[in-house]
PDB file of N, CA and C in Angstrom:
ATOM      1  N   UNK A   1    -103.633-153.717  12.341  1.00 83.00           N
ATOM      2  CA  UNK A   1    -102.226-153.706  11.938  1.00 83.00           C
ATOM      3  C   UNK A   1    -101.619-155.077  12.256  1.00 83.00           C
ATOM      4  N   UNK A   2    -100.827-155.429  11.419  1.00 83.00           N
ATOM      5  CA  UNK A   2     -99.955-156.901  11.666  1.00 83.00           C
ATOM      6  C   UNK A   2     -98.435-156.550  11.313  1.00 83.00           C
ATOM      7  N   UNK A   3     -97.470-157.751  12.002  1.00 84.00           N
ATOM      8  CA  UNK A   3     -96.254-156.977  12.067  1.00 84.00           C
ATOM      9  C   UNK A   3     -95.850-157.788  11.009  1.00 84.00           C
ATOM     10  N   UNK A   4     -95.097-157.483  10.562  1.00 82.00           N
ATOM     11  CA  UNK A   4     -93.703-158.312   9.374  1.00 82.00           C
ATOM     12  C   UNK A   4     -92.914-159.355   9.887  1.00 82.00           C
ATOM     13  N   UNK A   5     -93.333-160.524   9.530  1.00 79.00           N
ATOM     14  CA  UNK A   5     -92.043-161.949   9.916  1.00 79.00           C
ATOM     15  C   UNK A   5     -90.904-161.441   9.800  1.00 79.00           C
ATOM     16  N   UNK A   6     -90.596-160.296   8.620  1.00 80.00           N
ATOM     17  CA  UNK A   6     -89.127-160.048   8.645  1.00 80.00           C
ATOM     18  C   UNK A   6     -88.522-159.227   9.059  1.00 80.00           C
ATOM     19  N   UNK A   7     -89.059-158.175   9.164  1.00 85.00           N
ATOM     20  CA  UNK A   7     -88.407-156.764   9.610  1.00 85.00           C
ATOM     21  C   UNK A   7     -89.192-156.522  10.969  1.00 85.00           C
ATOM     22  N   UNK A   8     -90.494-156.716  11.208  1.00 83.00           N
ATOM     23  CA  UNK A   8     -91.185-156.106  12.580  1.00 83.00           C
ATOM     24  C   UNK A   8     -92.179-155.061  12.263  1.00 83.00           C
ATOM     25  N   UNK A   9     -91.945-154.561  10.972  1.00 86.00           N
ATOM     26  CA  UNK A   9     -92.530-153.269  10.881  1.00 86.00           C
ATOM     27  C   UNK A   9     -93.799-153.452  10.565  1.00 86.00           C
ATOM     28  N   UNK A  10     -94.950-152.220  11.584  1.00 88.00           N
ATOM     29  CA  UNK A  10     -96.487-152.497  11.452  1.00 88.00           C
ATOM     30  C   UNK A  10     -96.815-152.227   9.961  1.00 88.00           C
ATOM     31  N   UNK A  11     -97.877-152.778   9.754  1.00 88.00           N
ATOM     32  CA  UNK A  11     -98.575-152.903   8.127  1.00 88.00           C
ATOM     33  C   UNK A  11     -99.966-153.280   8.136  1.00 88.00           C
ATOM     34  N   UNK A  12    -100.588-152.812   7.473  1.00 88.00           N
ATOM     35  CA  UNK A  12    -102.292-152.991   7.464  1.00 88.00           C
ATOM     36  C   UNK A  12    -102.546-154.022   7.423  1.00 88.00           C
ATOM     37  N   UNK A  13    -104.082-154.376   7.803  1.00 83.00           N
ATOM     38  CA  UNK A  13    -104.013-155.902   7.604  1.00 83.00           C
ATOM     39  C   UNK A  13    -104.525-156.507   7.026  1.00 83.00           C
ATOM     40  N   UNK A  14    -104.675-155.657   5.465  1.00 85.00           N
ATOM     41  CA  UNK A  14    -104.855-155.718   4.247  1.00 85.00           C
ATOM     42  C   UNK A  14    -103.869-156.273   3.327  1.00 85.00           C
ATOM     43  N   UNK A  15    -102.929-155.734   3.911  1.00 86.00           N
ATOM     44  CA  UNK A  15    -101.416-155.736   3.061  1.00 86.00           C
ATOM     45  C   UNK A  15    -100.924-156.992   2.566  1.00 86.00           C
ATOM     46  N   UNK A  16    -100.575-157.661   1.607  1.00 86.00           N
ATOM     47  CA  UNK A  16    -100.111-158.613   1.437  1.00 86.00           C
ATOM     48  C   UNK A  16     -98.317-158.655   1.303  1.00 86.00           C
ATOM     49  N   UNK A  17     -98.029-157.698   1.149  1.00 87.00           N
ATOM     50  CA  UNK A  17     -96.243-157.364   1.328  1.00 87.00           C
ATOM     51  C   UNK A  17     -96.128-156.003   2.173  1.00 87.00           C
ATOM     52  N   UNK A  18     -95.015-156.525   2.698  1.00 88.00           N
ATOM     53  CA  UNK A  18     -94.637-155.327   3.800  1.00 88.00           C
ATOM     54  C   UNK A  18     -94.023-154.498   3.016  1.00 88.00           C
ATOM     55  N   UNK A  19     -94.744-153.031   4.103  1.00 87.00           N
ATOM     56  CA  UNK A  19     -94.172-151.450   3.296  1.00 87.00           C
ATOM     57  C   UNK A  19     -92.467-151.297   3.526  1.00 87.00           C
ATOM     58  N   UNK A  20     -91.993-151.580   4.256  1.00 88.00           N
ATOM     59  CA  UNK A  20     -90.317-151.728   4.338  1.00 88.00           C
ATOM     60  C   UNK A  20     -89.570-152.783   3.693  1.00 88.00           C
ATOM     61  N   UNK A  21     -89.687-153.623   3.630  1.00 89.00           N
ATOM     62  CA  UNK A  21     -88.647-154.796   2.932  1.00 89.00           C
ATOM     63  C   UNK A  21     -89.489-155.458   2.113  1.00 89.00           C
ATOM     64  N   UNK A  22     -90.792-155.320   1.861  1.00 84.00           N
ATOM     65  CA  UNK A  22     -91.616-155.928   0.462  1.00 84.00           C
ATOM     66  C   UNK A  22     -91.597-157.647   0.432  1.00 84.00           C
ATOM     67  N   UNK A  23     -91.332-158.020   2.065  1.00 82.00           N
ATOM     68  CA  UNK A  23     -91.459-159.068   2.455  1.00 82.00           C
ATOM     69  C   UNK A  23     -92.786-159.595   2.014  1.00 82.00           C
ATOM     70  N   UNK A  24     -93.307-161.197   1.935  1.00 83.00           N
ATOM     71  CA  UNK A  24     -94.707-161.457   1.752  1.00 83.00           C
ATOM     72  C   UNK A  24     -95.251-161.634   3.727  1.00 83.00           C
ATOM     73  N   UNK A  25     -96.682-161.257   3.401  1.00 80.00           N
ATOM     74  CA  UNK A  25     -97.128-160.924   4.587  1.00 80.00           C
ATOM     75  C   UNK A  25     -97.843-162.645   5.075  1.00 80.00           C
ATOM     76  N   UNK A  26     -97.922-163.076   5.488  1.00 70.00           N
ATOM     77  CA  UNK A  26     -98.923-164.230   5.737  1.00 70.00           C
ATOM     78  C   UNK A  26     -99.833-164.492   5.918  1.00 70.00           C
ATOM     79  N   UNK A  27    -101.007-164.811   5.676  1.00 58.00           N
ATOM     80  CA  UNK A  27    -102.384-164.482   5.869  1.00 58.00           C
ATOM     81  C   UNK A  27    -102.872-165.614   6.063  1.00 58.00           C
ATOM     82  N   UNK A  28    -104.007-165.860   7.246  1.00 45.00           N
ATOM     83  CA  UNK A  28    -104.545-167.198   7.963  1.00 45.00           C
ATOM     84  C   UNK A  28    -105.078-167.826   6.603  1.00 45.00           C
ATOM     85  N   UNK A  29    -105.205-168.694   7.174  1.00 42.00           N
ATOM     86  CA  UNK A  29    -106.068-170.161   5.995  1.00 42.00           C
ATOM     87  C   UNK A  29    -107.757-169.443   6.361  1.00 42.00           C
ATOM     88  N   UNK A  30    -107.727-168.915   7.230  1.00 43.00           N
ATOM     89  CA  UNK A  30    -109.349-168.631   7.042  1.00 43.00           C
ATOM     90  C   UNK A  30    -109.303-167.485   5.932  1.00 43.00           C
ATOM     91  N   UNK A  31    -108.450-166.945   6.158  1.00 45.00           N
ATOM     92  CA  UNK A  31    -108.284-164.990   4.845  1.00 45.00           C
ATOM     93  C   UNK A  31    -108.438-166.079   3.381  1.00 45.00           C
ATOM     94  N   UNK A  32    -107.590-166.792   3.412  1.00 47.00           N
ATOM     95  CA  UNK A  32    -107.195-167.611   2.113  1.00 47.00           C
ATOM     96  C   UNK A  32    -108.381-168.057   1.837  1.00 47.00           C
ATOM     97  N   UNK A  33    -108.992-168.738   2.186  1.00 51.00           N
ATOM     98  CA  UNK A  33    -110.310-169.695   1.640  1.00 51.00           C
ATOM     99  C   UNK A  33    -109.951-170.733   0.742  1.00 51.00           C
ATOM    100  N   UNK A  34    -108.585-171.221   1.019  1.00 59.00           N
ATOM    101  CA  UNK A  34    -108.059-172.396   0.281  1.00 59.00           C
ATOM    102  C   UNK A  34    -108.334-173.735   1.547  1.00 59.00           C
ATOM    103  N   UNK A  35    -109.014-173.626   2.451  1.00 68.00           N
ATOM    104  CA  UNK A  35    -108.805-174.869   2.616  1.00 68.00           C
ATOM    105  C   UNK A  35    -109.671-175.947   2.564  1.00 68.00           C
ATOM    106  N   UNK A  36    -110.440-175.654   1.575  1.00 84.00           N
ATOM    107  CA  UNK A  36    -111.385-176.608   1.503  1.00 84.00           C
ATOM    108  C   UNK A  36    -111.071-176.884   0.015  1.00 84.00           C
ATOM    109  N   UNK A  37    -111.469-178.749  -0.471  1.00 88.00           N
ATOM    110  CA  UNK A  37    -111.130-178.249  -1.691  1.00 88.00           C
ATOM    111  C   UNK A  37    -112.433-178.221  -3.104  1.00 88.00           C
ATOM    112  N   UNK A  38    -112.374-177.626  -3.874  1.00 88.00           N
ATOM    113  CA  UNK A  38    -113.254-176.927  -4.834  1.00 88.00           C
ATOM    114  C   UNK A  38    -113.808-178.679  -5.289  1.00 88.00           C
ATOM    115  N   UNK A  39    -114.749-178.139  -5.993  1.00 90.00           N
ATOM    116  CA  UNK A  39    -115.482-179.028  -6.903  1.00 90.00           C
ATOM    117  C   UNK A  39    -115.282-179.951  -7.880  1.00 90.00           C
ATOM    118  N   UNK A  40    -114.243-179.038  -8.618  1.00 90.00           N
ATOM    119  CA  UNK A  40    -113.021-179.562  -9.726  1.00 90.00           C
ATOM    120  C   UNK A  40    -112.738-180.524  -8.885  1.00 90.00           C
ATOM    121  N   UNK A  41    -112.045-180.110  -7.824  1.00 91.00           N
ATOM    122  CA  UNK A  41    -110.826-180.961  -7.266  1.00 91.00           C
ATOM    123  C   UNK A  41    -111.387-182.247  -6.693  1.00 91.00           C
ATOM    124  N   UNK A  42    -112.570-182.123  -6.451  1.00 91.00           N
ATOM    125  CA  UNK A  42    -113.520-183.390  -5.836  1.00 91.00           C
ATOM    126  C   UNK A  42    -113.108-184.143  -7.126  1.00 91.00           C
ATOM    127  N   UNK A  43    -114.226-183.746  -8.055  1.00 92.00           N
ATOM    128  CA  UNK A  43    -114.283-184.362  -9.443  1.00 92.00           C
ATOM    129  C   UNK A  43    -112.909-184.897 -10.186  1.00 92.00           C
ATOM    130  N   UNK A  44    -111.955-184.295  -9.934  1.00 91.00           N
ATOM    131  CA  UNK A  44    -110.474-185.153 -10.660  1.00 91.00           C
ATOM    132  C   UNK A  44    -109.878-186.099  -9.389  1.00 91.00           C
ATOM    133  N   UNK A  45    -110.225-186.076  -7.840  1.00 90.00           N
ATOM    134  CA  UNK A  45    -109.746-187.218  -7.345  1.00 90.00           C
ATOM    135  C   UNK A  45    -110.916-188.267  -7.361  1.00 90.00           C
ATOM    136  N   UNK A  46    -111.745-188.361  -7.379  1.00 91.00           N
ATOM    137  CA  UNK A  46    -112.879-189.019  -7.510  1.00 91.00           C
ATOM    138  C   UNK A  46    -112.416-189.980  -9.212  1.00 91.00           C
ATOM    139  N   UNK A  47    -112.332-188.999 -10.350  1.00 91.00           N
ATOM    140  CA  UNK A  47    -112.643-189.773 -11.454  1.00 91.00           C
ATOM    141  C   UNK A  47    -110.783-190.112 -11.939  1.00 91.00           C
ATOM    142  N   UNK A  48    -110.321-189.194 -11.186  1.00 91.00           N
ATOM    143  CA  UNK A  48    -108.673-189.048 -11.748  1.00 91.00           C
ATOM    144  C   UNK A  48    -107.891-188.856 -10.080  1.00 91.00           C
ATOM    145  N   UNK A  49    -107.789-189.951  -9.888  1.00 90.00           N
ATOM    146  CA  UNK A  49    -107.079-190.327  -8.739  1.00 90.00           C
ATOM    147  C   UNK A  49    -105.355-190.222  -8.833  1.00 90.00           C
ATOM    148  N   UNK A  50    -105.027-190.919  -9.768  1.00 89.00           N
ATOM    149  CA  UNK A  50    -103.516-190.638 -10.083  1.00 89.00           C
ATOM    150  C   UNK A  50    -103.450-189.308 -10.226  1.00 89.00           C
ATOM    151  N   UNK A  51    -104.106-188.697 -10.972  1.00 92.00           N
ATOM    152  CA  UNK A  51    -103.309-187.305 -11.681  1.00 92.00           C
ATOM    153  C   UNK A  51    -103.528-186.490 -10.223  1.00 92.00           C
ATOM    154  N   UNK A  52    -104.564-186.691  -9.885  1.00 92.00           N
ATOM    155  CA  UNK A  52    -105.313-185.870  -8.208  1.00 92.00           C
ATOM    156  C   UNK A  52    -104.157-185.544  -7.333  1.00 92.00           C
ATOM    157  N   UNK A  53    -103.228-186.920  -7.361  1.00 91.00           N
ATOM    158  CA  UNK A  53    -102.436-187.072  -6.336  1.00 91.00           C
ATOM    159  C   UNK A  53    -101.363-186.509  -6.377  1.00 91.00           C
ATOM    160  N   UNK A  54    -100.706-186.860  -7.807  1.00 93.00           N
ATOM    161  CA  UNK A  54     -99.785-185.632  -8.351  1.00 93.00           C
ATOM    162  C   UNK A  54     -99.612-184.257  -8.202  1.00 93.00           C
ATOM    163  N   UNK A  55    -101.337-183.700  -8.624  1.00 93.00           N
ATOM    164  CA  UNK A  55    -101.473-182.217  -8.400  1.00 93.00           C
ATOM    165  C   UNK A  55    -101.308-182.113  -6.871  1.00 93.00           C
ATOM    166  N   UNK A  56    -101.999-183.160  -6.293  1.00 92.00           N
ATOM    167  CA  UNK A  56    -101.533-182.682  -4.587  1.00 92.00           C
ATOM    168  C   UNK A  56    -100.190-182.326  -3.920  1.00 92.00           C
ATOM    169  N   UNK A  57     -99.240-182.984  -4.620  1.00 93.00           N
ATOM    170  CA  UNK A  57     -98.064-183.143  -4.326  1.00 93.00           C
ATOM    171  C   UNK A  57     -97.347-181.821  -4.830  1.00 93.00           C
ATOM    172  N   UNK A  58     -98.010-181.564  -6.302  1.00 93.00           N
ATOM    173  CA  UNK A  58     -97.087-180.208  -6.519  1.00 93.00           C
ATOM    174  C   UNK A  58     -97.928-179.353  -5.718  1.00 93.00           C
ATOM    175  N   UNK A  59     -98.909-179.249  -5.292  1.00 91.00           N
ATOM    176  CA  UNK A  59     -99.930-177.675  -4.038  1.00 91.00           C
ATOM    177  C   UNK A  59     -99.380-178.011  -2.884  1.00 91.00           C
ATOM    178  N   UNK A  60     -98.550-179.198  -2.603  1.00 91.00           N
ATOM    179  CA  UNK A  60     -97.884-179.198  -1.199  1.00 91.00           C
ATOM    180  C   UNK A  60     -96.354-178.537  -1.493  1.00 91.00           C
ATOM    181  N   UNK A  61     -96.084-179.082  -2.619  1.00 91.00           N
ATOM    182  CA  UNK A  61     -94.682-177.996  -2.951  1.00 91.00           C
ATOM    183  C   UNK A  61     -94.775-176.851  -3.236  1.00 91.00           C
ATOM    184  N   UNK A  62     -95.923-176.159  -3.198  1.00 88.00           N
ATOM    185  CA  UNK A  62     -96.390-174.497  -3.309  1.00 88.00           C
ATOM    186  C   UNK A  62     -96.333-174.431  -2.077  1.00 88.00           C
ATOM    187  N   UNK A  63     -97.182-175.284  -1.014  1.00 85.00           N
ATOM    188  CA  UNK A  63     -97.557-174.510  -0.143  1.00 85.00           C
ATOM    189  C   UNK A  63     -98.584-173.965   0.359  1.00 85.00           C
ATOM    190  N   UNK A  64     -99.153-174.816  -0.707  1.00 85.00           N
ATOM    191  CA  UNK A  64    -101.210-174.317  -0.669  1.00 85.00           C
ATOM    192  C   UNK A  64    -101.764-175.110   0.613  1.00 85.00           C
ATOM    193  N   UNK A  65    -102.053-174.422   1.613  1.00 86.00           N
ATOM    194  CA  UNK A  65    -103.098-175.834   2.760  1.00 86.00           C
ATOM    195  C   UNK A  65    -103.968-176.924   2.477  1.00 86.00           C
ATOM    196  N   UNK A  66    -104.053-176.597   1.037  1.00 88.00           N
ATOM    197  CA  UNK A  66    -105.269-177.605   0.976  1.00 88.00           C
ATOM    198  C   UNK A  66    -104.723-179.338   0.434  1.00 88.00           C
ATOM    199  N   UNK A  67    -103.297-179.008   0.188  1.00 89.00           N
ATOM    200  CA  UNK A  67    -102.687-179.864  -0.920  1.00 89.00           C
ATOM    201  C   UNK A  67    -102.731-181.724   0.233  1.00 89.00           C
ATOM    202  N   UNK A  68    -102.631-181.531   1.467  1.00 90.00           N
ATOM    203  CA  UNK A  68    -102.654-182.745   2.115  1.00 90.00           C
ATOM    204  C   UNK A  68    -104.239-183.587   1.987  1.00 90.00           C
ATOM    205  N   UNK A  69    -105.384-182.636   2.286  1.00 91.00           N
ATOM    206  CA  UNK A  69    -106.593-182.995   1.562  1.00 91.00           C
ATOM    207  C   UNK A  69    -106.512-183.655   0.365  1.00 91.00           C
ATOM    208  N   UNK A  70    -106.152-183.155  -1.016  1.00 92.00           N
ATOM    209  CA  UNK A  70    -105.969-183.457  -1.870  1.00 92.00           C
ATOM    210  C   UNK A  70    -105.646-185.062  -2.275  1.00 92.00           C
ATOM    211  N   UNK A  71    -104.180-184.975  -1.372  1.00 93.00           N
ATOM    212  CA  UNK A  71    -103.373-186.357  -1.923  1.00 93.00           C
ATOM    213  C   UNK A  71    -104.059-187.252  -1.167  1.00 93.00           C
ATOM    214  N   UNK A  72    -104.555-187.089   0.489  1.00 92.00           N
ATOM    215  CA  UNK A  72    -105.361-187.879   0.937  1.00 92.00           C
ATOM    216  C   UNK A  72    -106.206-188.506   0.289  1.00 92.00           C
ATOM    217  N   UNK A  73    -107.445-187.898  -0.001  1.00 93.00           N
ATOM    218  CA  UNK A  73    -108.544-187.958  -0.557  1.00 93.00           C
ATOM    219  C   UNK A  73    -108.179-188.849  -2.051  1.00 93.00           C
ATOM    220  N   UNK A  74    -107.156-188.275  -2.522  1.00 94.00           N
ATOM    221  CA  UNK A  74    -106.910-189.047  -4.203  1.00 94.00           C
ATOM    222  C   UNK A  74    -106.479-191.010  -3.736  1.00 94.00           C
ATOM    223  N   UNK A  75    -105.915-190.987  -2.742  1.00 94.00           N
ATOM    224  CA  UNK A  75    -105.637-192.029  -2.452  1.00 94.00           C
ATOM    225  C   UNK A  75    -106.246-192.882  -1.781  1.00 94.00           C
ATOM    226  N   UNK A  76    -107.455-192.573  -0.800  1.00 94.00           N
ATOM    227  CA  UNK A  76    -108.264-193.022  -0.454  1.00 94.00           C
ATOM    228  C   UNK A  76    -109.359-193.856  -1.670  1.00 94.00           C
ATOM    229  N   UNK A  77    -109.412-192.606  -2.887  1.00 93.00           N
ATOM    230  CA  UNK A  77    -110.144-193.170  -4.144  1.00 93.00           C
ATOM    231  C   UNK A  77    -109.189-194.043  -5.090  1.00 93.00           C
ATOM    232  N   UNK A  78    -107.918-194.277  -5.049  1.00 92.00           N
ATOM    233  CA  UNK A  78    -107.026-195.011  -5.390  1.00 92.00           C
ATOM    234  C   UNK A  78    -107.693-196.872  -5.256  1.00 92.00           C
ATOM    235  N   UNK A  79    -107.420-196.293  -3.483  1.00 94.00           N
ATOM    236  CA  UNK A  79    -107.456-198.004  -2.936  1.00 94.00           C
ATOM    237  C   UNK A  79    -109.430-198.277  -3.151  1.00 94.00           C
ATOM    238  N   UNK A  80    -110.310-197.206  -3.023  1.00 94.00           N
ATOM    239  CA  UNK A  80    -111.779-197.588  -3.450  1.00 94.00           C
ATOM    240  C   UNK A  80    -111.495-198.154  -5.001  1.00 94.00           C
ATOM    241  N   UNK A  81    -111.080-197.625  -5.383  1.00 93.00           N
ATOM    242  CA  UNK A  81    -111.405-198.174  -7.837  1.00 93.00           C
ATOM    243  C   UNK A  81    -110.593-199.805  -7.073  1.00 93.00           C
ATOM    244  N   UNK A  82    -109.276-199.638  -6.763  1.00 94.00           N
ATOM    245  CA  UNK A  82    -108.740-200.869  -7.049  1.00 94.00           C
ATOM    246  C   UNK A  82    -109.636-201.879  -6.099  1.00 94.00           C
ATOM    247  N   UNK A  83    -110.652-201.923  -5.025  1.00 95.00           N
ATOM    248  CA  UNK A  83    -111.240-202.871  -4.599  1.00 95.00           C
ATOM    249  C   UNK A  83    -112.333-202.621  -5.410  1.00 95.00           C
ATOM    250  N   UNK A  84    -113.052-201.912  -5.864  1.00 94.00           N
ATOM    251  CA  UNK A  84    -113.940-201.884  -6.916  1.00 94.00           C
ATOM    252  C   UNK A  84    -113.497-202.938  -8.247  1.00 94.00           C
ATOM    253  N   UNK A  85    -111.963-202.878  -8.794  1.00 94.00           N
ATOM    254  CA  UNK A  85    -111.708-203.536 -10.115  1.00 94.00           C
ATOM    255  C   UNK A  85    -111.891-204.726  -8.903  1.00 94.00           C
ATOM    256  N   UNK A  86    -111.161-205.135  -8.296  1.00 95.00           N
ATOM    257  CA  UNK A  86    -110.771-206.707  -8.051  1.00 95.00           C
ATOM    258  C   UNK A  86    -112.470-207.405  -7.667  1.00 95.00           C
ATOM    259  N   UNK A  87    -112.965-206.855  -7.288  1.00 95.00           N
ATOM    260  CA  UNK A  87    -114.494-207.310  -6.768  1.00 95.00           C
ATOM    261  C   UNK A  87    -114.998-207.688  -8.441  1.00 95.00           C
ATOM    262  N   UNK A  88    -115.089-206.682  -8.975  1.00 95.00           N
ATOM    263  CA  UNK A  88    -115.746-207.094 -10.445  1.00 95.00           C
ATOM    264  C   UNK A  88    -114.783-208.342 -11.335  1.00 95.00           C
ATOM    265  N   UNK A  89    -113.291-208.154 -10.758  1.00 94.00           N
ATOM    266  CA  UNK A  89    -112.666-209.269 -11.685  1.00 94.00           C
ATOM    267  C   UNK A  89    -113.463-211.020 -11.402  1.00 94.00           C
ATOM    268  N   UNK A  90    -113.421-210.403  -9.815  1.00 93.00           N
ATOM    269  CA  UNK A  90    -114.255-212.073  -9.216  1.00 93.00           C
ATOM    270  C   UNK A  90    -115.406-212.192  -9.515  1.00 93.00           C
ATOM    271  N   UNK A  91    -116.213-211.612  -9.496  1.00 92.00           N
ATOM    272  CA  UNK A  91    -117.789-211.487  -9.927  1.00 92.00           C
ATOM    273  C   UNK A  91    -117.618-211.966 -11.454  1.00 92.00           C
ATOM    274  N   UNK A  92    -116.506-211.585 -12.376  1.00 92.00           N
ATOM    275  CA  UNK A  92    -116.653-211.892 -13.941  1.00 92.00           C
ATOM    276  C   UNK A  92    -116.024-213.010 -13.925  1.00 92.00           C
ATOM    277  N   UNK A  93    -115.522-213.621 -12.749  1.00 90.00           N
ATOM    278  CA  UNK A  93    -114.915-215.036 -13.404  1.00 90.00           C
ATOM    279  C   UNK A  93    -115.421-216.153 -12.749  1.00 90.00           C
ATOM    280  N   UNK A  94    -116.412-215.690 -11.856  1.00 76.00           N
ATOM    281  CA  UNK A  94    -117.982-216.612 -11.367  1.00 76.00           C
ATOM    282  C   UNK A  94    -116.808-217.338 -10.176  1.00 76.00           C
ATOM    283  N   UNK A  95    -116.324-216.989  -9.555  1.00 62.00           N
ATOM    284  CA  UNK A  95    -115.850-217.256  -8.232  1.00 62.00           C
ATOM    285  C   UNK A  95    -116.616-216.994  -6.912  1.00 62.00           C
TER     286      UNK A  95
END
């Protein structure tokens, strides 16, 4: 049994809304299994860093745990491409 953030009242701990006020119940990041992030999400900050970072930003305005991973990670691959371009600009102009 788990109690209600809002009212107090016990509720299974199954429940995702409480049986008295139909409050939402909260459930750990381990119940969730959001905090790691998926494959996709590798693959669009990796190849799509801008857009990555964006989506991070709106899963932090949800509220999703995983969304700080996200924007991290997109930006980390941000500043990798842009020392990746500038290395190849010098390499192509025989500097």
């Amino acid at each position: 049994m788990k109690a209600c953030p809002h009212c107090g009242t016990a509720n299974p701990n199954t429940a995702e809304f409480c049986m008295n006020c139909r409050g939402g119940l909260a459930r750990s990041l381990s119940q969730r299994g959001e905090t790691d992030l998926s494959t996709g999400d590798w693959v669009l900050c990796v190849l799509c860093s801008g857009i990555a970072c964006i989506l991070g930003i709106v899963r932090l305005i949800q509220g999703k745990p995983n969304a700080g991973k996200m924007i991290g990670v997109s930006i980390l691959f941000v500043i990798l491409w842009t020392g990746v371009r500038i290395l190849l600009t010098v390499a192509m102009n025989g500097r």
